[in-house]
GROMACS .gro file of C-alpha atoms in nm:
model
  299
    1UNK     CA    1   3.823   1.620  -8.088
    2UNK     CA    2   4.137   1.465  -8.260
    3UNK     CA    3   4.207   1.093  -8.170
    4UNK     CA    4   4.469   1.098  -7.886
    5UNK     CA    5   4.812   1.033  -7.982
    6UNK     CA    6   5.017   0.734  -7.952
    7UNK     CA    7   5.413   0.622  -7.908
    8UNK     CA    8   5.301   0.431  -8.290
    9UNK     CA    9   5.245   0.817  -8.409
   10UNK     CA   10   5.621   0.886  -8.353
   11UNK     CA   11   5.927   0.736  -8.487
   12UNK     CA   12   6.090   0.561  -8.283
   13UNK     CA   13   6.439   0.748  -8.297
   14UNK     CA   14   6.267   1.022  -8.175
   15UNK     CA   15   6.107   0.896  -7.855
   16UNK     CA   16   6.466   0.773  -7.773
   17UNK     CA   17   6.565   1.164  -7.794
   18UNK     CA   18   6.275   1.267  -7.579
   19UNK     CA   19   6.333   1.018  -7.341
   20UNK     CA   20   6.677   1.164  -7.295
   21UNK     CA   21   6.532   1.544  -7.269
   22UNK     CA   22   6.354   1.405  -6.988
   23UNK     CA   23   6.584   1.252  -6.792
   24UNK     CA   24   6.831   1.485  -6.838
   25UNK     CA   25   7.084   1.418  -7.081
   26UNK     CA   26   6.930   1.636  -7.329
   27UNK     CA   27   6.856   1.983  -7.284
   28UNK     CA   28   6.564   2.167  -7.447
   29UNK     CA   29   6.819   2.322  -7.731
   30UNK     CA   30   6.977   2.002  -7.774
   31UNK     CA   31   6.639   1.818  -7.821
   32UNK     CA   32   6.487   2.073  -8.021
   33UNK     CA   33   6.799   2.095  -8.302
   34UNK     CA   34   6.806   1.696  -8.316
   35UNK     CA   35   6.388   1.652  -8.371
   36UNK     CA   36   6.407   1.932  -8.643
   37UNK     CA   37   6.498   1.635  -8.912
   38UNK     CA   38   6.122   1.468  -8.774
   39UNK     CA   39   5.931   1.817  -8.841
   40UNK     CA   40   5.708   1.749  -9.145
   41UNK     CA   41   5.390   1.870  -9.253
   42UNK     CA   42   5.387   2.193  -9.050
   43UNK     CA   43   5.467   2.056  -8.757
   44UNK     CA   44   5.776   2.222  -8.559
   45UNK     CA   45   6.040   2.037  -8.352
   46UNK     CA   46   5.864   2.264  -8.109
   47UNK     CA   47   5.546   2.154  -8.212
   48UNK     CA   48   5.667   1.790  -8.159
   49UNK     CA   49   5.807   1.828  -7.814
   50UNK     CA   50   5.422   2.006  -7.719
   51UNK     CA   51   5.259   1.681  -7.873
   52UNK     CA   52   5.517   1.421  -7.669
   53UNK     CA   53   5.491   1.654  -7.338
   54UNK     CA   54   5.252   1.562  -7.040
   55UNK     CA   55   4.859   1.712  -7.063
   56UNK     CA   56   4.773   1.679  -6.703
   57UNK     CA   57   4.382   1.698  -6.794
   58UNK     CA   58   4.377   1.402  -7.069
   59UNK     CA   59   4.518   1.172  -6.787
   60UNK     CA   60   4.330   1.272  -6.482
   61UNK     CA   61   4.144   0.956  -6.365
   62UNK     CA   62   3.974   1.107  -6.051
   63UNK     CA   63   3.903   1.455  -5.979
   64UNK     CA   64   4.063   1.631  -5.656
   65UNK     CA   65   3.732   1.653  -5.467
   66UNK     CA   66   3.608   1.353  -5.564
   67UNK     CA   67   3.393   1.283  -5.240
   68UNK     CA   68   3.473   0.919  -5.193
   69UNK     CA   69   3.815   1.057  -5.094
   70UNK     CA   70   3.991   1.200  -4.807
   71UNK     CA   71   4.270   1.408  -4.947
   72UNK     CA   72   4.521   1.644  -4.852
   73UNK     CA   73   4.900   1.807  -4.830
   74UNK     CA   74   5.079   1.741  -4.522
   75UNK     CA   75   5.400   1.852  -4.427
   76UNK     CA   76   5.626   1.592  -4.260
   77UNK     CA   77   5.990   1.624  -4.037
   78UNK     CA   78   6.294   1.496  -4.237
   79UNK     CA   79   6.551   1.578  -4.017
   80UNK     CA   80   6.778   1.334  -4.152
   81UNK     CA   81   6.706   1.453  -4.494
   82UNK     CA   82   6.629   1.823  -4.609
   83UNK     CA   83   6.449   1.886  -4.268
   84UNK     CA   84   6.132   1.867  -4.340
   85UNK     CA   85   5.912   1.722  -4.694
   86UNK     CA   86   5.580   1.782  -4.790
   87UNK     CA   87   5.344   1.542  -4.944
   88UNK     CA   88   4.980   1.433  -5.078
   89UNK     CA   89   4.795   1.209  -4.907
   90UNK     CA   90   4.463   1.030  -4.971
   91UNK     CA   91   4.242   0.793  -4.803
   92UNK     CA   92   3.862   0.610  -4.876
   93UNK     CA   93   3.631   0.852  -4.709
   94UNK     CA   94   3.400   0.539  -4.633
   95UNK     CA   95   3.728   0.385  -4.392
   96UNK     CA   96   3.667   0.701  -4.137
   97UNK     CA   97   3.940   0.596  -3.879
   98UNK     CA   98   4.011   0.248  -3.944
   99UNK     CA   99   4.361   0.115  -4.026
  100UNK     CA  100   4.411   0.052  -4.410
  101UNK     CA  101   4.753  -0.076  -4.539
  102UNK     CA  102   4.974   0.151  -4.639
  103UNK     CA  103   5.131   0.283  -4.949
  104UNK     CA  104   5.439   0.515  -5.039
  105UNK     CA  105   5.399   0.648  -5.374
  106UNK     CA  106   5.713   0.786  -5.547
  107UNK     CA  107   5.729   1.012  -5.862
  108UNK     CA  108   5.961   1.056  -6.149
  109UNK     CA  109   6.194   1.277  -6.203
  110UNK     CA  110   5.978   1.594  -6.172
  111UNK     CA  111   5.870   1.624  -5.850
  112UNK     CA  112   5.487   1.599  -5.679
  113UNK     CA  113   5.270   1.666  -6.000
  114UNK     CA  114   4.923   1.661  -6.068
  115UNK     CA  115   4.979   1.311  -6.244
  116UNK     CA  116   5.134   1.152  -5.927
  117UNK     CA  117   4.868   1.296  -5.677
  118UNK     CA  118   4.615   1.127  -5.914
  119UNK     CA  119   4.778   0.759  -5.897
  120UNK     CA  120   4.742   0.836  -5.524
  121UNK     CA  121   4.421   0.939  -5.572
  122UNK     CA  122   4.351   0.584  -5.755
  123UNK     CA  123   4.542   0.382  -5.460
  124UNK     CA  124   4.305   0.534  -5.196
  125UNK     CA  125   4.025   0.403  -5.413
  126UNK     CA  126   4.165   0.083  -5.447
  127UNK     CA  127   4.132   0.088  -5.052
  128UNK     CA  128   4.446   0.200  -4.930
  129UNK     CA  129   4.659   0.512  -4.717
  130UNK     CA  130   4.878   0.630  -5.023
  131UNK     CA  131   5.135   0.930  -4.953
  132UNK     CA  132   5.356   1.080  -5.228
  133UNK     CA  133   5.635   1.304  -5.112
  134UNK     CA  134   5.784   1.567  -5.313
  135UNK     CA  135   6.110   1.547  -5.342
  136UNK     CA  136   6.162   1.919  -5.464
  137UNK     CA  137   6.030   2.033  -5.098
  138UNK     CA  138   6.374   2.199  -5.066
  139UNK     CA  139   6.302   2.411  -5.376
  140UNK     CA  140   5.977   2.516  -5.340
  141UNK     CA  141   5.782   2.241  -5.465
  142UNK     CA  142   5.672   2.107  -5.797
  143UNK     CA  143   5.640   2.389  -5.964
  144UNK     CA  144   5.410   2.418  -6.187
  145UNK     CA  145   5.595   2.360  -6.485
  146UNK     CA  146   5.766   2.008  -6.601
  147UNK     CA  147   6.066   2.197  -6.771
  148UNK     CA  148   6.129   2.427  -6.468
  149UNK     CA  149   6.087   2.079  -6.263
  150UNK     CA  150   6.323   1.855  -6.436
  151UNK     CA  151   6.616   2.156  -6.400
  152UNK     CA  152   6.548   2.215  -5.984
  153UNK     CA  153   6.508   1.783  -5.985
  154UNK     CA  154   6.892   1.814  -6.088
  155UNK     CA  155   6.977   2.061  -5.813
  156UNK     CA  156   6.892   1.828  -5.535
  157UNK     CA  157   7.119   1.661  -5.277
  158UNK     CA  158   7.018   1.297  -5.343
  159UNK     CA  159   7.176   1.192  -5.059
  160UNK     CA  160   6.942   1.394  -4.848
  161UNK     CA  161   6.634   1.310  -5.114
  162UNK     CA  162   6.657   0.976  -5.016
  163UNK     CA  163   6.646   1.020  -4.624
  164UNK     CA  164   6.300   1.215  -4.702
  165UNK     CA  165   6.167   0.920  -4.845
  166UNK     CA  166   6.276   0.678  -4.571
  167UNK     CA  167   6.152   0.945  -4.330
  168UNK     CA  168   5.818   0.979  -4.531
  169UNK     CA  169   5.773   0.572  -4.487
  170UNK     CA  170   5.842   0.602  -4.137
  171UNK     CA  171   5.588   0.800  -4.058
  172UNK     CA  172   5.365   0.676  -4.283
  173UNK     CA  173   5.406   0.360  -4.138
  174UNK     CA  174   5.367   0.443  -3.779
  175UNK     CA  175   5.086   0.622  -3.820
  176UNK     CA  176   4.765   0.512  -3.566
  177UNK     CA  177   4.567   0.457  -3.902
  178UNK     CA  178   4.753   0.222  -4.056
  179UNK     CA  179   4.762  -0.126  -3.999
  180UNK     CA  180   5.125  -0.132  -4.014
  181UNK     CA  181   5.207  -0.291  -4.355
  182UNK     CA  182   5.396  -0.103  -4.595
  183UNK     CA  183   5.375  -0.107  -4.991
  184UNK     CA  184   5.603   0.095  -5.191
  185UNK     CA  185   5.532   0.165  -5.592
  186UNK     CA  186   5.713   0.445  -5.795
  187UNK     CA  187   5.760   0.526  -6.120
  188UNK     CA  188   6.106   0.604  -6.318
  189UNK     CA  189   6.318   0.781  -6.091
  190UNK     CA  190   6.025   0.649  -5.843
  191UNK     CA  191   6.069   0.306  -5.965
  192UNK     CA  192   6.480   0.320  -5.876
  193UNK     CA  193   6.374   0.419  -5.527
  194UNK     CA  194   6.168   0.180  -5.521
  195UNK     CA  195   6.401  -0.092  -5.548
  196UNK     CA  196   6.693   0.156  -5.337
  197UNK     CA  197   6.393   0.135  -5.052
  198UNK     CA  198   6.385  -0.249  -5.101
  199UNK     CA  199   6.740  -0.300  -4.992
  200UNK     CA  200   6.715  -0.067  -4.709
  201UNK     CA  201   6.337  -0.098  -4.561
  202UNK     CA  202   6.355  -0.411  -4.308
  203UNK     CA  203   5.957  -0.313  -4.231
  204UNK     CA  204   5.841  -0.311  -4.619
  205UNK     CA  205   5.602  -0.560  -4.699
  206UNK     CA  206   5.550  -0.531  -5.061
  207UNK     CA  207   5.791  -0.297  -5.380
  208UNK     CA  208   5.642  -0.222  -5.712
  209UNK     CA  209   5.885  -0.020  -5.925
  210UNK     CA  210   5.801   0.034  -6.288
  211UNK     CA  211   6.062   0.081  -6.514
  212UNK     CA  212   6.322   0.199  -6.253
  213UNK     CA  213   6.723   0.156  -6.215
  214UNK     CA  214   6.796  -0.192  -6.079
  215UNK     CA  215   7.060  -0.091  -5.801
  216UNK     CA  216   7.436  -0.240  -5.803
  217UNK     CA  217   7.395  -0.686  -5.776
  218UNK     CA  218   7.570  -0.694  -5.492
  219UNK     CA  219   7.310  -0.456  -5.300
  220UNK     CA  220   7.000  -0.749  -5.420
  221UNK     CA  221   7.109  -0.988  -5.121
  222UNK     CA  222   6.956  -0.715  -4.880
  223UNK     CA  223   6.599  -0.736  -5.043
  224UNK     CA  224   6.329  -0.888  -4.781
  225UNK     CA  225   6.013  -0.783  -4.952
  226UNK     CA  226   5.870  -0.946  -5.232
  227UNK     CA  227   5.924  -0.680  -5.568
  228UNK     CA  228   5.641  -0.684  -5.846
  229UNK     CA  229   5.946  -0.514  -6.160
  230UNK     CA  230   5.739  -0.361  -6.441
  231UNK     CA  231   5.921  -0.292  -6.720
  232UNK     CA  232   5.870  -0.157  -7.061
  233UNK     CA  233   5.946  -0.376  -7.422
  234UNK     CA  234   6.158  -0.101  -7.591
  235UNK     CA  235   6.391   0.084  -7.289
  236UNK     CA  236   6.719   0.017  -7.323
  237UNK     CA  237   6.819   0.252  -7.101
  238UNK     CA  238   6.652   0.104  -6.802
  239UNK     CA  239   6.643  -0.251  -6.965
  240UNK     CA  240   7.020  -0.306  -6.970
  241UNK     CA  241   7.070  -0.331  -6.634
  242UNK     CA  242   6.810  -0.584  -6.524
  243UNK     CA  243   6.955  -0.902  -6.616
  244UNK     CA  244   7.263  -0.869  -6.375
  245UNK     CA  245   7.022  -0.752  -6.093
  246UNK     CA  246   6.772  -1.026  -6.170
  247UNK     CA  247   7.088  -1.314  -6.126
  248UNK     CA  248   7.175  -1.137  -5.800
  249UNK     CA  249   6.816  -1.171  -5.670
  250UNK     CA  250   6.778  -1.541  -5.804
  251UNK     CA  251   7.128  -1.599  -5.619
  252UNK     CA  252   7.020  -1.452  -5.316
  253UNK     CA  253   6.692  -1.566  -5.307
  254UNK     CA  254   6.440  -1.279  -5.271
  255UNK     CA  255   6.101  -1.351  -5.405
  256UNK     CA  256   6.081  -1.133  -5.736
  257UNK     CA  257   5.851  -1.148  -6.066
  258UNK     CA  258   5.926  -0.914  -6.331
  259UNK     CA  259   5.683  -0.885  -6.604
  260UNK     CA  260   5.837  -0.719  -6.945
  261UNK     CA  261   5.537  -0.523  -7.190
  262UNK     CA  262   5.628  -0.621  -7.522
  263UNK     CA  263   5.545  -0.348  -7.756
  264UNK     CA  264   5.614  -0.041  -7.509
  265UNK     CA  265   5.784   0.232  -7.424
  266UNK     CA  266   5.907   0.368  -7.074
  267UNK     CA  267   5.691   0.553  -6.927
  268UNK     CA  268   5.369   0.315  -7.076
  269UNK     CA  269   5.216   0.362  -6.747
  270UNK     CA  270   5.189   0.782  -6.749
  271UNK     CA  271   4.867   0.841  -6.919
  272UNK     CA  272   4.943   1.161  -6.988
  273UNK     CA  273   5.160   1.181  -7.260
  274UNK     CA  274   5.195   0.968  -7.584
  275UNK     CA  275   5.401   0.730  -7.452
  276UNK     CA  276   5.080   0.570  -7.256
  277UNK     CA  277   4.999   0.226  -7.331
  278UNK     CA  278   4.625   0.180  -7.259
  279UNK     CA  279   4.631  -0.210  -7.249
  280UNK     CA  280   4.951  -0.252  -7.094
  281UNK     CA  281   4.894  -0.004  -6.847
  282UNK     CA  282   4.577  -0.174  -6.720
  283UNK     CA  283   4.703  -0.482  -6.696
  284UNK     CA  284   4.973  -0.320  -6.514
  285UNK     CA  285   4.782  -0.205  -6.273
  286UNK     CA  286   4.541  -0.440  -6.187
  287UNK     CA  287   4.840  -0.678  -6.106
  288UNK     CA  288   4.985  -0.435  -5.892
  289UNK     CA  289   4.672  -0.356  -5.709
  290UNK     CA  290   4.672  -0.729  -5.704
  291UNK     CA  291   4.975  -0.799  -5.539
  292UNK     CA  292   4.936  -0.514  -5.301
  293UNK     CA  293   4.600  -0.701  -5.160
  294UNK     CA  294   4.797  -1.010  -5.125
  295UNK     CA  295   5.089  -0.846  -4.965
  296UNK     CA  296   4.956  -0.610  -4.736
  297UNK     CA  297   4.580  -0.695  -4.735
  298UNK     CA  298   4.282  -0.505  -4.764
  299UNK     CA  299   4.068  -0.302  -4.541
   0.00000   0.00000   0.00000
């Protein structure tokens, strides 16, 4: 098997034009015409977009029917939102009924997929309830296919997208097996909710966003919970923001740290695409998991 490859494998030019396919500002033509000048050796701007693009199987962490897990799709009532959104939920098999603290886990900008139900999959083995909505309920679902994903992701009415998730942490919240403290943690797109759900959530306990939008400064005076901001060395996109956020939250006095990953690119957490930082992405973790513990407690 051929070593896996890494953000170093890739100039650097070129990750900046993926990361705009992916969020949008690029389509698939437009990427694909501008990454012809990096195709060498035989290798297609095609070619290049299949190497940077998510394999589901290289980052899977813990198998679907792994049986220390309790695991599942539930559908939940939005009625504020799109009506209804469905979601993955997973629990330690060994906590039967008892009340675990609670976690909402929020995707990127592609709905539900088999990368986000595995960090769920991780948080239930870390000892927690973790639910992660999709967001592209009103379409069908994730569908299958991260290009077809990314164009129904721009269809949605965010204004009703973000009801669903303040409906999905109600109920996950009030729900007889929790012990009725609330973490939040999303990644991207997840990570921007993430801090939205900070300035609106008077019942969450604990906000991890990695690499998300920072929300307008004047909005940082409603935070209550204590954030954990992950964000990546080399993101200007994301990173550009953060310092006018950060003075609002100093000014206002919410309890913040924000812990920068020299050397990385957004995304370093997603372990399934060249853009994963192995070291950075464990450390990562175990801090969240970490402040989670000391946030919400364990089980």
């Amino acid at each position: 098997m051929p070593p896996r490859l890494t953000a170093q494998d890739f100039d650097q030019e070129l990750l900046i034009l993926f990361d705009a396919y992916v969020h949008g500002n690029l389509d698939r033509r437009g990427f694909l015409d501008k990454a012809q000048r990096f195709a060498k050796a035989g290798v297609t701007a095609a070619g290049l977009l299949a190497s940077l693009s998510p394999n589901f199987a290289a980052g899977q962490q813990v198998k679907p029917d792994d049986g220390r897990l309790q695991t599942g799709h539930v559908t939940i009532p939005s009625p504020q939102g799109n009506g209804q959104v469905r979601g993955y939920l997973a629990r330690p098999a060994s906590a039967g009924t008892r009340k675990l603290p609670a976690i909402l886990v929020i995707h990127e900008n592609r709905g539900l997929n088999p990368h986000i139900e595995d960090i769920t999959r991780r948080l239930a083995l870390d000892g927690f309830m973790a639910f992660a909505p999709d967001a592209l309920t009103p379409l069908g679902g994730y569908p299958g296919d991260e290009d077809k994903a990314r164009e129904n992701f721009a269809k949605l009415d965010q204004a009703k997208t973000r009801e669903d998730f303040l409906a999905a942490a109600a109920w996950l919240d009030a729900r007889a097996d929790s012990t009725g403290k609330l973490g939040a943690v999303g990644f991207c797109y997840g990570g921007g909710i993430v801090h939205w759900l900070a300035t609106r959530l008077a019942n969450l306990d604990a906000g991890v966003p990695f690499y998300g939008n920072s929300p307008a400064p004047e909005e940082a005076a409603k935070v209550k919970a204590p954030l954990l901001v992950h964000l990546a060395g080399t993101d200007e996109r994301i990173n550009a923001a953060w310092p006018a956020y950060e003075a609002a939250l100093k000014a206002a006095g919410a309890k913040y740290t924000m812990l920068q990953y020299p050397g990385t690119q957004h995304g370093f957490n997603n372990d399934t695409t060249p853009r994963y930082d192995a070291a950075a992405a464990k450390m990562a973790w175990e801090r969240t998991v970490a402040f989670f513990r000391s946030n919400l407690g364990v089980a």
